[in-house]
PDB file of C-alpha atoms in Angstrom:
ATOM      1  CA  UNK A   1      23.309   5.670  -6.187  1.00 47.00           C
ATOM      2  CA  UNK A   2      26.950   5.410  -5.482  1.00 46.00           C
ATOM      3  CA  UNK A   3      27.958   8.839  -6.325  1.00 42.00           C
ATOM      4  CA  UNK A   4      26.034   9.780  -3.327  1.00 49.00           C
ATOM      5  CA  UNK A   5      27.237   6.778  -1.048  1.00 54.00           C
ATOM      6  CA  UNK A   6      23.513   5.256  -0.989  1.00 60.00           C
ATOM      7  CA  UNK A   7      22.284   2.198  -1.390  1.00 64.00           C
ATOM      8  CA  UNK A   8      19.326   1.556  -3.661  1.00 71.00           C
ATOM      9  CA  UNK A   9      16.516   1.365  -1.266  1.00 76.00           C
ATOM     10  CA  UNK A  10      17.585   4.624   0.320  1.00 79.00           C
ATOM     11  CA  UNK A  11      18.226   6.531  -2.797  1.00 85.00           C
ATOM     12  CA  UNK A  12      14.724   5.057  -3.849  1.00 86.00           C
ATOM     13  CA  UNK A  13      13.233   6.889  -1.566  1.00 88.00           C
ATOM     14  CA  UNK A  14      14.951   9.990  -1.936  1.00 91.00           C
ATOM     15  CA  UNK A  15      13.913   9.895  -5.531  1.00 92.00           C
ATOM     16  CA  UNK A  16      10.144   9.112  -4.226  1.00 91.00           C
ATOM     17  CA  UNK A  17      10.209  12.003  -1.498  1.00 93.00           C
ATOM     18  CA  UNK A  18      11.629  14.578  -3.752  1.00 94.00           C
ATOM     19  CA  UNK A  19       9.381  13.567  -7.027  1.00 94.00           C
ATOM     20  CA  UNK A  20       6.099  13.344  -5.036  1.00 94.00           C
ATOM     21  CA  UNK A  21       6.515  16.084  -2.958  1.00 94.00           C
ATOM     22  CA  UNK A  22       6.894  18.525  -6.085  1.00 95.00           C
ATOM     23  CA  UNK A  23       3.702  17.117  -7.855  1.00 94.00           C
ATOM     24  CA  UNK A  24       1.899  17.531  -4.409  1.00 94.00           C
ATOM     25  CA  UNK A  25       2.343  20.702  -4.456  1.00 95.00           C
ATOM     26  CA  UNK A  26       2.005  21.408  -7.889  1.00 93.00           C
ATOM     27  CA  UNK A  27      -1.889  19.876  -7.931  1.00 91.00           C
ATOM     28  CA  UNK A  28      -2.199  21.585  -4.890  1.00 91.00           C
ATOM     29  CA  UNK A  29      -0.948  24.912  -6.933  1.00 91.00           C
ATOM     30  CA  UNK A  30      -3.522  24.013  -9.877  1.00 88.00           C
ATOM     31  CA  UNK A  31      -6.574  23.497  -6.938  1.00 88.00           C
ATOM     32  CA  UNK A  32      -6.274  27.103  -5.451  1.00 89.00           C
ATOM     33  CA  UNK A  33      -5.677  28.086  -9.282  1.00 86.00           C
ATOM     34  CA  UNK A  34      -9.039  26.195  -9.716  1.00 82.00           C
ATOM     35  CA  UNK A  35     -10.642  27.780  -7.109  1.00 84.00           C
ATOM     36  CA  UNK A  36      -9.435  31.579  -7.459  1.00 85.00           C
ATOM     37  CA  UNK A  37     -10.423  31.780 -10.953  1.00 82.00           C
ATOM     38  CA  UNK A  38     -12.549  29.254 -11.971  1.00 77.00           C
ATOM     39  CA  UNK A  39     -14.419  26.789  -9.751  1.00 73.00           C
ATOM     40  CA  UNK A  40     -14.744  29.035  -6.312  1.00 72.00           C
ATOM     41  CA  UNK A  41     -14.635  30.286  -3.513  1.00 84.00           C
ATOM     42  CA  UNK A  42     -12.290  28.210  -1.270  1.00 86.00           C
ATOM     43  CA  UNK A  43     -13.833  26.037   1.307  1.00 87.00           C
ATOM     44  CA  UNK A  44     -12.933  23.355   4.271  1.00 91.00           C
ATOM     45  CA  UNK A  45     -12.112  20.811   1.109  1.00 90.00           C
ATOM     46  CA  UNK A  46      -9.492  23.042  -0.256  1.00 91.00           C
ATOM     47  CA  UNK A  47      -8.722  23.312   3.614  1.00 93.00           C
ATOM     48  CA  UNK A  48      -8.401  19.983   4.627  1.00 95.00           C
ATOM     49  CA  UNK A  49      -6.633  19.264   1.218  1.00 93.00           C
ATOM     50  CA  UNK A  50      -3.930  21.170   1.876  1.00 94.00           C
ATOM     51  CA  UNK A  51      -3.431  20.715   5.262  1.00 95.00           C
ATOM     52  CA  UNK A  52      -2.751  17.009   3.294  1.00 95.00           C
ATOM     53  CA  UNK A  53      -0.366  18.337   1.503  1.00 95.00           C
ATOM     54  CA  UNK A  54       1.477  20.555   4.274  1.00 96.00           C
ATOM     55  CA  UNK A  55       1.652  16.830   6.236  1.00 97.00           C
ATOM     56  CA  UNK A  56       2.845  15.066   3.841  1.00 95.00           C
ATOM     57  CA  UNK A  57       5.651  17.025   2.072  1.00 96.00           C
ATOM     58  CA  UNK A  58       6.444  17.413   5.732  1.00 96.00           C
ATOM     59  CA  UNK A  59       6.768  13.508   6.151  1.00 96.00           C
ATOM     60  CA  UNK A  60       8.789  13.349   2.973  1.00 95.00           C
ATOM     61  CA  UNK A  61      11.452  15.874   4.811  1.00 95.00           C
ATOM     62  CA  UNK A  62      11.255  13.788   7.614  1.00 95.00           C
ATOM     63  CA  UNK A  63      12.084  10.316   5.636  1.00 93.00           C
ATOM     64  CA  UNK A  64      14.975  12.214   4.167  1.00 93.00           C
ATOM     65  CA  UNK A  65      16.295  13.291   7.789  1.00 93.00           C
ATOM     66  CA  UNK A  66      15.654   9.363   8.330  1.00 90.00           C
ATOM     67  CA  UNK A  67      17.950   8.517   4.950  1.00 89.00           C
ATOM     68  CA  UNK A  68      20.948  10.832   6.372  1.00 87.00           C
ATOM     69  CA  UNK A  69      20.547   9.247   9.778  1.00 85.00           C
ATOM     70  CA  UNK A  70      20.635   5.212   8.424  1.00 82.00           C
ATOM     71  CA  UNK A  71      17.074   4.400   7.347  1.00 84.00           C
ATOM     72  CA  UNK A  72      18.151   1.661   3.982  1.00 79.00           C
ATOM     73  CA  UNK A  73      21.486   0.542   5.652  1.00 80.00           C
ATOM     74  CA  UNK A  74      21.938  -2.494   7.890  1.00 75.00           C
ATOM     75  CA  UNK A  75      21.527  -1.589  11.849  1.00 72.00           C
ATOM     76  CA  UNK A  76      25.181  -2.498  12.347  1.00 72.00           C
ATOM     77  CA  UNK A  77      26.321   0.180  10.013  1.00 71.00           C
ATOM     78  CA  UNK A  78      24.545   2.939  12.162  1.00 72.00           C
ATOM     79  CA  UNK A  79      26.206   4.824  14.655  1.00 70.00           C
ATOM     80  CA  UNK A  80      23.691   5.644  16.747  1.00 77.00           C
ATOM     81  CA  UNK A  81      19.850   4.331  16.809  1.00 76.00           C
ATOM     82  CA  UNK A  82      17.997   7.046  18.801  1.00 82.00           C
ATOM     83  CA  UNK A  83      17.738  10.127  15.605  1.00 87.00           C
ATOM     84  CA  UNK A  84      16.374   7.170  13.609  1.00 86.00           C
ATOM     85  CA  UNK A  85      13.887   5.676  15.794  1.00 86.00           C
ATOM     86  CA  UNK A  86      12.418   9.284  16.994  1.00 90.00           C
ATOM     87  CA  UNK A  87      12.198  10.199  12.849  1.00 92.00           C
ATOM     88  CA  UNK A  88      10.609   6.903  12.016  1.00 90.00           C
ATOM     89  CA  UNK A  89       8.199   7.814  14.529  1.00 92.00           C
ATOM     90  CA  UNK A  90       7.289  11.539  13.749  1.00 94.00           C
ATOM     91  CA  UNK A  91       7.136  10.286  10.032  1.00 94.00           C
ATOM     92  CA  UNK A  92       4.190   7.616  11.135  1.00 93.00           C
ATOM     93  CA  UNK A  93       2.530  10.182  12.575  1.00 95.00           C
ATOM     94  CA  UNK A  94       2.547  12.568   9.953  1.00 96.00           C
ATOM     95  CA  UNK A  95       1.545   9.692   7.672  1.00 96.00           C
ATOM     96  CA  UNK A  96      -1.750   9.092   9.481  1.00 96.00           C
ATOM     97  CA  UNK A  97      -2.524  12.789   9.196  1.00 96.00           C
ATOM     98  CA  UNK A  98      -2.189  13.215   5.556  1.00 96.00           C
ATOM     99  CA  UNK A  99      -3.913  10.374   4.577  1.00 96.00           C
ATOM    100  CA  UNK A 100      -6.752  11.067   6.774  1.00 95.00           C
ATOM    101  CA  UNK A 101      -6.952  14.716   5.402  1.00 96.00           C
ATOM    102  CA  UNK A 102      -7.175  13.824   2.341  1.00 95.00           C
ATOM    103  CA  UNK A 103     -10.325  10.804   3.059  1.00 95.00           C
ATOM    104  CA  UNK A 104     -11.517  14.209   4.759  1.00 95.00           C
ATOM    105  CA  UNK A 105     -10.979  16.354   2.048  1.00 94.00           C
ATOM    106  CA  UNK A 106     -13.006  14.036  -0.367  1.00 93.00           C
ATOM    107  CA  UNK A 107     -15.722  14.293   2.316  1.00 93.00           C
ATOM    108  CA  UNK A 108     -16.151  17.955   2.285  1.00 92.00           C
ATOM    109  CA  UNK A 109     -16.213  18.411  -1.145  1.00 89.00           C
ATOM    110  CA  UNK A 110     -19.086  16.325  -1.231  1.00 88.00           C
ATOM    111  CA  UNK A 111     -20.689  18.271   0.936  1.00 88.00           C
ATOM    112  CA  UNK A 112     -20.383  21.337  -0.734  1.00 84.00           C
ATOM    113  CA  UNK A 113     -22.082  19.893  -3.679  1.00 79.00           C
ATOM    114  CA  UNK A 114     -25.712  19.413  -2.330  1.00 78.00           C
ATOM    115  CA  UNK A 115     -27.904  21.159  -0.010  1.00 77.00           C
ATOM    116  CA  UNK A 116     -30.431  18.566   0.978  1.00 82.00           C
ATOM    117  CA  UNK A 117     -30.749  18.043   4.212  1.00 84.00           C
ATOM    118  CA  UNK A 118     -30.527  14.399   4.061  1.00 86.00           C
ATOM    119  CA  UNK A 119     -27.136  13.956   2.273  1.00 85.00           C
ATOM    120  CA  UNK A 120     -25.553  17.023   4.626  1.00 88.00           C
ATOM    121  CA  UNK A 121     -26.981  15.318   8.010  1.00 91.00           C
ATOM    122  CA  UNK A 122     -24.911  11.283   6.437  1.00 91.00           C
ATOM    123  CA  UNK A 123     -21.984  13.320   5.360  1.00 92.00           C
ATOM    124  CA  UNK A 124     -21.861  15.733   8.424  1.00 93.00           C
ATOM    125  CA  UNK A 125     -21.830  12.025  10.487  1.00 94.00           C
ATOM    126  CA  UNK A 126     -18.938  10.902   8.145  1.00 94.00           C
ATOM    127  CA  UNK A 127     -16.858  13.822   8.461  1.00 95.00           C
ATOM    128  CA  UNK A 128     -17.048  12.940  12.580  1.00 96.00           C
ATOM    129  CA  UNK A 129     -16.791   9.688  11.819  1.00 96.00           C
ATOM    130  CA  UNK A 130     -13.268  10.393  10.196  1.00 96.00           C
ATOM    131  CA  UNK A 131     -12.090  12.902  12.931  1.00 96.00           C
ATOM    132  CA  UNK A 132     -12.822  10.612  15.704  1.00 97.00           C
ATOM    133  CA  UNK A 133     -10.289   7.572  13.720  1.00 96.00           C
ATOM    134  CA  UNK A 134      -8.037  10.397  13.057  1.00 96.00           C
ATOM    135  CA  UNK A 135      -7.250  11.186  16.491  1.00 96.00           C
ATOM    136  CA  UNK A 136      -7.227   7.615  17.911  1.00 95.00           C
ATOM    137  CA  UNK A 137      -4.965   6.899  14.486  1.00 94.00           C
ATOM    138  CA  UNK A 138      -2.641   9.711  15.955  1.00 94.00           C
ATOM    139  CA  UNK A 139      -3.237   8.191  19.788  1.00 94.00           C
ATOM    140  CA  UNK A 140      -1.989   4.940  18.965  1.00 93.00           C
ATOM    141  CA  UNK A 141       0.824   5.521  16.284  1.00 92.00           C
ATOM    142  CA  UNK A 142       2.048   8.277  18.986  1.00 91.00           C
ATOM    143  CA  UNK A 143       1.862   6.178  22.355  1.00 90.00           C
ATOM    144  CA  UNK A 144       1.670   3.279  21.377  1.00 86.00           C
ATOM    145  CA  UNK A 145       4.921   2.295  23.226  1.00 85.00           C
ATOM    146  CA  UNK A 146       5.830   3.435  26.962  1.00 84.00           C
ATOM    147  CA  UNK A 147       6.508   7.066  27.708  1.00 83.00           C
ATOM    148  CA  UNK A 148       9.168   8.710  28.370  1.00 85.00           C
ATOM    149  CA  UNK A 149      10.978   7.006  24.817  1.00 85.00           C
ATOM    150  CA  UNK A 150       7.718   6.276  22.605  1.00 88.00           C
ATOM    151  CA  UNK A 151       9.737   6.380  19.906  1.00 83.00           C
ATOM    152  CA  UNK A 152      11.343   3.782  20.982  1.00 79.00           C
ATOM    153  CA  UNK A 153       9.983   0.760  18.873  1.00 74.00           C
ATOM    154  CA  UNK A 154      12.525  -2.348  20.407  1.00 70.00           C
ATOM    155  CA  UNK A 155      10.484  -1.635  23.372  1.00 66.00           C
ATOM    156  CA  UNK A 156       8.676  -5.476  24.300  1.00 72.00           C
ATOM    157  CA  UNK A 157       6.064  -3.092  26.171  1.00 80.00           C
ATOM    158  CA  UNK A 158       5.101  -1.671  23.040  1.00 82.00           C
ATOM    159  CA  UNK A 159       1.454  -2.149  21.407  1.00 86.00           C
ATOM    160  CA  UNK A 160       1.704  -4.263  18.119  1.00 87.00           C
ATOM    161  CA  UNK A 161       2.351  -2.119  15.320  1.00 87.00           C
ATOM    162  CA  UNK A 162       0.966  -4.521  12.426  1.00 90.00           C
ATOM    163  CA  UNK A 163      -2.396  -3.979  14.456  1.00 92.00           C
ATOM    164  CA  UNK A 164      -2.088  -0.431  14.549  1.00 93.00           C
ATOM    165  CA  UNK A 165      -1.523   0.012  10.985  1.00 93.00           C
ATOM    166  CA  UNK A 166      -3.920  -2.846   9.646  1.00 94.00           C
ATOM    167  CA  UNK A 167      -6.673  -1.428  11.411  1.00 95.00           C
ATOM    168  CA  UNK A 168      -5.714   2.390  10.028  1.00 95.00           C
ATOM    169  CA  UNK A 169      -5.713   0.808   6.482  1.00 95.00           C
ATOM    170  CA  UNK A 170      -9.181  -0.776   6.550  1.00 95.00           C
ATOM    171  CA  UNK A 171     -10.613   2.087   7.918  1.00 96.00           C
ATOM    172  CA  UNK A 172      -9.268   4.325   6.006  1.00 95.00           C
ATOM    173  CA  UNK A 173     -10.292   1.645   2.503  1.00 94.00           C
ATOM    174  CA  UNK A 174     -14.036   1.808   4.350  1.00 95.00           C
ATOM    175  CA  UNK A 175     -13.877   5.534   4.350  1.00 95.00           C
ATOM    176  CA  UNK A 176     -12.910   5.639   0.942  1.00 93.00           C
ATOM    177  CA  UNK A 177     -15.471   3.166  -0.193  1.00 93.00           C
ATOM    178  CA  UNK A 178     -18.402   5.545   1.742  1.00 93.00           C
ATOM    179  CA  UNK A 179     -17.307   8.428   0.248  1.00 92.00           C
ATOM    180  CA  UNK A 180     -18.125   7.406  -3.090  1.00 90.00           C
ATOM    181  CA  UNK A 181     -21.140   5.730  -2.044  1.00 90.00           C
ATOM    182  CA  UNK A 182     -22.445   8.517  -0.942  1.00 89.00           C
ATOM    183  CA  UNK A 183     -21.102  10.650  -4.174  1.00 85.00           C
ATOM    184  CA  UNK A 184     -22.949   7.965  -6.470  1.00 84.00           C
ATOM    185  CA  UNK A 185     -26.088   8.583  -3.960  1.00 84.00           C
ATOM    186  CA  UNK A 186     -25.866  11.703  -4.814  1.00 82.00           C
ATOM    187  CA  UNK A 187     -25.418  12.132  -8.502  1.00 79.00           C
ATOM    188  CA  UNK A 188     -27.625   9.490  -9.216  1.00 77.00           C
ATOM    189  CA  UNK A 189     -30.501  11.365  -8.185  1.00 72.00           C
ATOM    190  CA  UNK A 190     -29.609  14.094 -10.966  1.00 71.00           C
ATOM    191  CA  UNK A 191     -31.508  14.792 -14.440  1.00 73.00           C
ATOM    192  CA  UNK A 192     -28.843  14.738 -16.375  1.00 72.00           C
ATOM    193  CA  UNK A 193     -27.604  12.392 -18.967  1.00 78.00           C
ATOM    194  CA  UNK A 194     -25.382   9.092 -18.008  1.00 78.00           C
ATOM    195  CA  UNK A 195     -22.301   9.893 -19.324  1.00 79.00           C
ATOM    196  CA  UNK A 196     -21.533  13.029 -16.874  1.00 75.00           C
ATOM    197  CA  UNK A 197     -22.965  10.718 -14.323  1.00 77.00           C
ATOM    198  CA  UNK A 198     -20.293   8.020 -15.316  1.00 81.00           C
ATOM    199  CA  UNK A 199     -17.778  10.428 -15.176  1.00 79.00           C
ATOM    200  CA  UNK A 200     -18.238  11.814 -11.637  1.00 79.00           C
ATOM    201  CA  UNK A 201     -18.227   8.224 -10.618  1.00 81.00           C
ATOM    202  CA  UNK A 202     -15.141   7.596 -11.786  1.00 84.00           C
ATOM    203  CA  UNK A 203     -13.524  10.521 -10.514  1.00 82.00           C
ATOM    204  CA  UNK A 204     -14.197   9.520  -7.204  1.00 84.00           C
ATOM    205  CA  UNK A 205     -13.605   5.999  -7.628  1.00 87.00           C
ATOM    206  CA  UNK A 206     -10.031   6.510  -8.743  1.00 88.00           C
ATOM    207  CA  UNK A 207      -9.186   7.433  -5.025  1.00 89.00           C
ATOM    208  CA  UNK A 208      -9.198   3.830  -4.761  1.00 90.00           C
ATOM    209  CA  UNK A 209      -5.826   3.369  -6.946  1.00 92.00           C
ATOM    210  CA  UNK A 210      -4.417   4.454  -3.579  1.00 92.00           C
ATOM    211  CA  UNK A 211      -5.846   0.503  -2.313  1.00 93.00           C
ATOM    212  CA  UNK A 212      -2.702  -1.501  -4.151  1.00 93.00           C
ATOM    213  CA  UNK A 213       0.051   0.362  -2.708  1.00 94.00           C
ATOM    214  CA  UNK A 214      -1.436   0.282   0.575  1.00 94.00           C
ATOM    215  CA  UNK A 215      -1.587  -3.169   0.766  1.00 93.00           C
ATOM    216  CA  UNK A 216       1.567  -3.362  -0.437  1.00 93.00           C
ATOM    217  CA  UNK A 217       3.094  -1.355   2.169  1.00 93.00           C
ATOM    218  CA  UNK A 218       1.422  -3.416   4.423  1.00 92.00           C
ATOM    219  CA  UNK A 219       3.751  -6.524   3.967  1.00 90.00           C
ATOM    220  CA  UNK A 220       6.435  -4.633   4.064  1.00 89.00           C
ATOM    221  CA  UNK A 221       5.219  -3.310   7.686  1.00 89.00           C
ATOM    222  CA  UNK A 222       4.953  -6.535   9.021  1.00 88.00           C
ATOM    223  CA  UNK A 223       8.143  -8.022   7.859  1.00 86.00           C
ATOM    224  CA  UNK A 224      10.015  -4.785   9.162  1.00 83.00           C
ATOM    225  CA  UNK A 225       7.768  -4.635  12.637  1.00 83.00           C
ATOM    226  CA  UNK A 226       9.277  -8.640  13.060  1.00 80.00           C
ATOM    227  CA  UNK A 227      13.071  -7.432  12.299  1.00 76.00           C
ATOM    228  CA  UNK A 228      14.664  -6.022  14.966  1.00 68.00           C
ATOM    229  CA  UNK A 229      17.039  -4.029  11.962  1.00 67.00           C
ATOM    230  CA  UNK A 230      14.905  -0.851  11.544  1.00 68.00           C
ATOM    231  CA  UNK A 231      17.438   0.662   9.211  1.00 66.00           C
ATOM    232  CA  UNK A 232      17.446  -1.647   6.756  1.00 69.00           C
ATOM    233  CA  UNK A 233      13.632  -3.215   6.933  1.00 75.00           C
ATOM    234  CA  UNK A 234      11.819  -0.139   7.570  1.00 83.00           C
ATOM    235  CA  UNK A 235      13.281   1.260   4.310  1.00 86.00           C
ATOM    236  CA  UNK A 236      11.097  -0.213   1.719  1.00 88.00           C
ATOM    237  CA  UNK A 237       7.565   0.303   3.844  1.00 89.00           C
ATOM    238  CA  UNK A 238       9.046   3.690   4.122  1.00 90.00           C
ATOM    239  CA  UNK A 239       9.128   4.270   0.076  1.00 91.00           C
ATOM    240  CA  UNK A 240       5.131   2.743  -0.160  1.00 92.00           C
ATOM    241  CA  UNK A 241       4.268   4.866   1.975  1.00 93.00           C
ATOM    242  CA  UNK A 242       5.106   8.106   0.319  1.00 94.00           C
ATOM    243  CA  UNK A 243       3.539   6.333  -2.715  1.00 94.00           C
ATOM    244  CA  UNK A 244       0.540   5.819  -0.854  1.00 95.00           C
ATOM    245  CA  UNK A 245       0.246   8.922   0.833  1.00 95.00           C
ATOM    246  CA  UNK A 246       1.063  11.425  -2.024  1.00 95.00           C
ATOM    247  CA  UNK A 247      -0.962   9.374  -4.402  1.00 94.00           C
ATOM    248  CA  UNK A 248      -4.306  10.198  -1.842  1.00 94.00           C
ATOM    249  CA  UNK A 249      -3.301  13.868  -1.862  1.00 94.00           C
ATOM    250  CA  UNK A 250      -2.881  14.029  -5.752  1.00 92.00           C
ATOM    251  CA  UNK A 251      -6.647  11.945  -6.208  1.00 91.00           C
ATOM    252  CA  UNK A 252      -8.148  14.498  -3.709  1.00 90.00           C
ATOM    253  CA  UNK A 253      -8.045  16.934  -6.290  1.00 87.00           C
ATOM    254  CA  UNK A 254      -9.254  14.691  -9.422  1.00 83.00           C
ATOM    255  CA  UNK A 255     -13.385  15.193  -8.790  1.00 78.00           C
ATOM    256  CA  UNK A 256     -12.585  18.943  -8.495  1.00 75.00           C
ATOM    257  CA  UNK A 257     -10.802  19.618 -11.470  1.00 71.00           C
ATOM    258  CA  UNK A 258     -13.149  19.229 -13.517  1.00 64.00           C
ATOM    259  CA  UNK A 259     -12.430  22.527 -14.981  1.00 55.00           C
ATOM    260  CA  UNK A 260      -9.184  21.900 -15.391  1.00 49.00           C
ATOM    261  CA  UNK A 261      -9.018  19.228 -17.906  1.00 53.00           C
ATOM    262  CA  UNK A 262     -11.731  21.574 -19.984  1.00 52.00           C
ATOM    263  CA  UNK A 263      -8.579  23.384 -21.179  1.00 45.00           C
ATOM    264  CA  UNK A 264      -7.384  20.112 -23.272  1.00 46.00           C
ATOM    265  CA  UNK A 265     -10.884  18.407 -23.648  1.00 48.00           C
ATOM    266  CA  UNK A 266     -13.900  19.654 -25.476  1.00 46.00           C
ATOM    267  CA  UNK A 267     -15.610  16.619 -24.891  1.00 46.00           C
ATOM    268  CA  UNK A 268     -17.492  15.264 -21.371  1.00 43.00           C
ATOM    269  CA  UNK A 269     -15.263  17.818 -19.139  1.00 41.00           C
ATOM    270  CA  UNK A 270     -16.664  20.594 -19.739  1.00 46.00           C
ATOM    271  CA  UNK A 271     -16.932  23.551 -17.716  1.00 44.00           C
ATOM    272  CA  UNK A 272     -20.183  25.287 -16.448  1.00 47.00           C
ATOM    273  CA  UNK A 273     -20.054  27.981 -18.342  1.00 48.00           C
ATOM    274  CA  UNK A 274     -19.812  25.861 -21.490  1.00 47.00           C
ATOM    275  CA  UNK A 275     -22.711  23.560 -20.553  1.00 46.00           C
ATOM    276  CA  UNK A 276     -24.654  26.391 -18.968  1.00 49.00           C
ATOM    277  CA  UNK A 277     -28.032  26.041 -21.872  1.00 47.00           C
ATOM    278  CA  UNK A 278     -29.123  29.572 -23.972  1.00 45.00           C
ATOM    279  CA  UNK A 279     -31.547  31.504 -21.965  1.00 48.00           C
ATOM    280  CA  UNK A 280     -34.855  31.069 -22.834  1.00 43.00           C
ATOM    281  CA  UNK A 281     -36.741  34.294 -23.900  1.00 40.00           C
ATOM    282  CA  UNK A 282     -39.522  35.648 -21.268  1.00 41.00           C
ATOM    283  CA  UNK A 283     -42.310  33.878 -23.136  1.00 39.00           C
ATOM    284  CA  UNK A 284     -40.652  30.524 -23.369  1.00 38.00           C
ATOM    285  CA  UNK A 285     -39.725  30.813 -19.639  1.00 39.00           C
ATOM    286  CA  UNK A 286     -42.624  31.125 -18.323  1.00 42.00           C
ATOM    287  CA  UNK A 287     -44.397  29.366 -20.512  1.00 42.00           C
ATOM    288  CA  UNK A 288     -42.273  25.732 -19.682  1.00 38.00           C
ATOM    289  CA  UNK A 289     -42.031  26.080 -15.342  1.00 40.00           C
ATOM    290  CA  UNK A 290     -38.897  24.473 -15.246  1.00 37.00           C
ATOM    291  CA  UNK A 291     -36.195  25.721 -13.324  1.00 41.00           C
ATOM    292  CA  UNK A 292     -32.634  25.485 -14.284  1.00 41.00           C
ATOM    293  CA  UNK A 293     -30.225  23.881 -11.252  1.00 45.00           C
ATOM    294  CA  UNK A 294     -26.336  22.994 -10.898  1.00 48.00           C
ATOM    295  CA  UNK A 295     -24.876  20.610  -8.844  1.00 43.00           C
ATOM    296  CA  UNK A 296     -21.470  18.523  -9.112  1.00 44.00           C
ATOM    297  CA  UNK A 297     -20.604  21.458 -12.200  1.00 48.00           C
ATOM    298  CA  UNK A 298     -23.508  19.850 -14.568  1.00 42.00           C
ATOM    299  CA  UNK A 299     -27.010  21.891 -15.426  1.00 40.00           C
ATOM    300  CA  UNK A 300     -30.050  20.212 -14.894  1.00 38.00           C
ATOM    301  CA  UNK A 301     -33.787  20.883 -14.735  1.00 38.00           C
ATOM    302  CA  UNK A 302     -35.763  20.124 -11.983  1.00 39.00           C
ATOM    303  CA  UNK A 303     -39.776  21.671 -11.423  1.00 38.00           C
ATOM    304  CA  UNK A 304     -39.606  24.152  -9.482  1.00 42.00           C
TER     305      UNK A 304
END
């Protein structure tokens, strides 16, 4: 991007900050949209959601603070190191709190989808499960070199950062992997024919597109925790990771916008109210003793 004296990593990234950050918060538009008018009320998943989204748009600003100050450009092309280091460490920690709201977010909306005492008491334990990693996450990607500079990464003192970030990342996959396990536990159970069943599945299961870019942005970390040049190593982990993390905020909406794509689908996305069976008349009610129940946005009879 020469017309703005960048070089392609950096302008990369600028692209990536400014193009996720608007579709963020445009899904994150079409979720309260969802839930004001459609699908409510609110709830802790529409909560934890966009605290995601509030995190992460706020870690894009920060990478583009990081661009002005040298992040893409050799180290002996920056003036001065200390802006740079102190951003590249705010953004990690802003990085680890969006992506764990969103694992989070997933969580509660599965909660709000059954009532059994069973499923609430495993996904109650995941949900604490998740906030205890997100604060060591925080702990470690905060202090994990000496105080009073933590930000200061050339530090020898310093815990290993590969560590710090492998560790986040198969977590976070094992998380991911729970949550639909659990989901699929869930719907499983359901009367209701195999193809909605299929497609609640997959909606879940697509949080795990986030798993390639992660990895990715993995061996970037560890070539870039090796090089002493933060400027111009750190830029390319820098651009996965606002792949990775806006991609987990975008998927956190998929399983609950269901209603959503019933606007431009007549087919298995269907709302409710569309699926939602004729009422029987008084005779034929009483007369069958089956009771009509919802759960994941599907009808389904159960004895009562």
């Amino acid at each position: 991007m020469p017309s703005f004296h960048l070089e392609k990593v950096s302008a990369g990234i600028v692209i990536a900050c400014t193009t996720a950050s608007i579709w963020s918060l445009l899904i994150s538009l079409i979720r309260l949209f969802l839930r004001l008018k459609i699908s409510g009320p609110l709830g802790w998943d529409d909560a934890t959601c966009a605290a995601a989204t509030l995190f992460g748009v706020a870690e894009s600003c920060t990478a583009l603070l990081a661009v002005h100050y040298g992040l893409g450009i050799p180290q002996n092309e920056i003036g001065e190191f200390e802006p740079l280091y102190k951003l590249v460490w705010v953004a990690g920690q802003l990085y680890a709190l969006s992506v764990g709201f969103s694992v989070l977010s997933i969580t509660c909306f599965i909660a709000r989808l059954t009532k059994t005492d069973q499923h609430q008491r495993i996904i109650h334990s995941i949900m604490i499960a998740i906030g205890v990693w997100m604060v060591i996450s925080e702990l470690l990607i905060a202090l994990g070199c000496p105080t009073p500079r933590p930000w200061d990464i050339s530090d020898r003192k310093c815990l290993n950062k590969w560590y710090i970030w492998l560790s986040h990342t198969v977590i976070c996959t094992m998380f991911e992997i729970l949550n639909i396990k659990v989901a699929l536990l869930i719907v499983w159970n359901l009367q209701m024919p195999f193809r909605p069943k299929a497609v609640v599945f997959l909606s879940f299961s697509l949080r795990l597109l986030v798993l390639p870019p992660a990895l990715v942005r993995l061996q970037f970390l560890e070539v870039a925790i090796a090089k002493t040049d933060v400027g111009a190593y750190r830029a390319r982990a820098n651009l996965l990771s606002q792949i990775v993390m806006h991609s987990s905020i975008i998927l956190a909406t998929i399983p609950c916008a269901k209603p959503f794509f019933a606007l431009f689908d007549g087919g298995v996305y269907r709302t409710p109210r569309d699926m939602k069976p004729e009422p029987a008349t008084e005779p034929e009610a009483a007369g069958t003793g089956i009771e009509q129940r919802q759960e994941f946005g599907f009808y389904y009879e159960s004895s009562p």
